[in-house]
Amino acid sequence: MNFSIILLGKLFSKLITLFNLGGGATWPGHIALILNENFIKEILKNSETKIILVAGTNGKTTTSKIIQHILKSDNRTTLHNASGANLLNGIASTLILNSNFFGKIGKDFAVLEVDENTLPLALNQLTPDFLVLLNLFRDQLDRYGEVNTIAQNWKKAIEKLPKKTTLILNANDPVIAFLKGNGQTFYFGLDEKSNFSQVEDWADSVFCPKCNSKLVFTKVYFSHIGVYVCKNCEFKTPLPDLTTSYYPLLGVYNKYNTLAAVLTIKISGIDEKVIDKTLKSFGPAFGRQEKIKVNGKNIQIFLSKNPTGFNESLRTVKNARSVLFALNDRIPDGRDVSWIWDIDFESFSKNFRSIIVTGDRTYDIALRLKYASFKNVIAEKELKKSLALSIRKTNQNETLYILPTYSAMLEIRKLLTGKGIL
Amino acid sequence: MNYKLTIGWLYPELMSTYGDRGNIIVLKKRCEWRNIGVQVLNLNEGFKTEDLNKCDLLFMGGAQDRQQKIVSIDLRKKAKMLSSLIEQGVPGLYICGAYQFLGKYYKEADGTTIKGLGMFDLYTENPGENIERLIGNVVVDSKFGRLIGFENHGGRTYLGENVKPLGKVLKGYGNNGEDKTEGAIYKNSFGSYFHGPILPKNPKLADHLIRLALEKKYGSPIKLSPIENSIEDKARKTIAKRLNINL
């Protein structure tokens, strides 16, 4: 059965690529799962490939990419699912493309990123050797539901995992640190001066996941990520096993992605000397602080798809002179754009010389900026025109910073590089 | 005359999930742009009941279930005062979870019934976890023009005789997806399922709330100076065009 599925899937994928139909990363798996809903389970059952599963609202792609980069530098063979293919059908497709016709995978490691809602389903199909959990923030409430609901579903699924699964958890996110499996658990977290002393009033997880009392934060690195204690039940930040590293990317959130990746690598038995050396040669995942040069001008793209991500991007580019915000409301972005009112524009400097806004919801983001007292905002609905205008308004020695939602990021990259998604 | 308003924001720490704090930003700015002195009083868990008395305008947003439980315990202690303010006509805007909570009861997906504060003549029932949530862009006809927003709720709300709907549904679901009503008006209090948030793209409703609050406080009719709304109009048109609706 699986032999024919793989044959069909590989053939299908070739046809998709050949005729440039798009969706080659998900369709073969989609069909495989219709034909055999236990396809993933059966393929992985007898495999010796170590599975690293990465989940969280922000940072999945970057963390997976760092892990993979280090593994490859240590001459380990890996497979991974392409960004945007992080549902079960994407995982199944990845397995089809990376196995031989008899379903044998023959790679040392599978680095798989999974969507928040998919994690419990994925854990029914496969048992990871390492489960890396980054954070949970509000994101696309219309699609994912509320943070607490996701946290509950994760908790139930993780409690059922066998001893063989090692958990790698963010000590600074209360709902993540609260999770318990049956195997070993390691924590990563920061131990440095914090940006804030208080959580912002809209942060997601400021209550004790154990007893619902309000947590007391002594350090806040961003949103609800920090050092906390519950005065009622004594639940508190676990002592991290890793607090520092060389950081190849800007931004506090990328420190967490790096720590998560490095801790995973260390536990999986890779020589420590390899790590520092290879981190220095790491380049960002597409659209995540990716630098592109157009007409001699520097452009950097900061995918910003939810309030926490957007705030952290703004903090990272705070000295920018020229910015472009691109807000779409398609399915990968979330249909609801209410979240832009949770971005803390009010706290950021108004020093931008050129602010241009674009996307399906150009005027929603323009309106948000009006109420945050930003002046001289140019609204240009046409993405292509907005991009050309932004580049024109950026001086030779400056960088144009683009903060797009997911689908806007894909479009912008396509326009800038002419290369499409990868 | 130098007008001043105090806006009471009920549970900003707990009831602020869907960008609803945008409503506070809008009320505050539209006062400031008109030189109306404005102060926002954050009424968090454990606030002093007397603080409610200082407020000329109230706002409360939606939340996650866990947060809602904490709020329901705290707000029950202050229900008498809140109820008397609502009866006296102190204007307020109550969104989603707050709107449901001001009704008679909320029946959860698993059948558990949570008693509401009973200030609005309405009740809410969640038909079960396997029934689809009501999610999407929504447009209703109202006294304040066509209101545009985004809804995302599992509970279905049914109105009693002592409240009027805020609007009639043109696109989307509204209170329950059946009777074409959306939201509720009782005296000067407004309940609604609209996120988006509701006020930025519906400036007429925002100004109506500000005017009600000023008139209630100063006891005479007040005319607000106009504010330029061209970005608002374009943002509204984007959605209207997509949904094939005239504004």
XYZ file of C-alpha atoms in Angstrom, chain B residues 10-11 15 47 52 58 60 68-84 86-87 94 97-106 113-124 186:
50
model
C -12.744 47.191 33.043
C -10.054 44.520 33.365
C -10.195 41.206 29.116
C -10.148 47.405 42.019
C -16.662 52.901 39.171
C -17.185 52.343 30.617
C -14.944 46.091 28.720
C -13.197 35.264 32.093
C -13.552 33.038 35.144
C -11.266 35.275 37.207
C -13.223 38.342 36.095
C -16.592 36.825 36.875
C -15.550 36.250 40.487
C -14.280 39.814 40.872
C -17.073 41.566 39.014
C -19.829 39.798 40.948
C -18.637 41.692 44.024
C -19.171 44.967 42.170
C -22.318 44.003 40.286
C -24.651 46.190 42.345
C -22.712 49.356 41.620
C -22.246 48.543 37.939
C -25.914 47.730 37.593
C -26.946 51.010 39.172
C -26.102 51.168 33.797
C -29.649 51.904 35.050
C -19.234 45.822 26.181
C -17.198 38.057 26.502
C -18.217 41.198 28.405
C -21.447 41.433 26.395
C -22.325 37.808 27.167
C -21.486 38.241 30.821
C -23.898 41.158 31.223
C -26.757 38.900 30.093
C -28.726 36.422 32.196
C -26.639 33.335 31.658
C -24.056 31.656 29.448
C -24.402 27.137 32.898
C -22.663 30.250 34.194
C -24.904 32.856 35.721
C -24.506 36.308 34.164
C -24.973 39.646 35.861
C -28.498 39.932 34.427
C -28.159 43.583 33.452
C -29.110 42.959 29.813
C -32.261 40.984 28.989
C -30.520 38.291 26.929
C -28.918 34.888 27.254
C -26.181 32.999 25.416
C -30.059 49.011 26.833
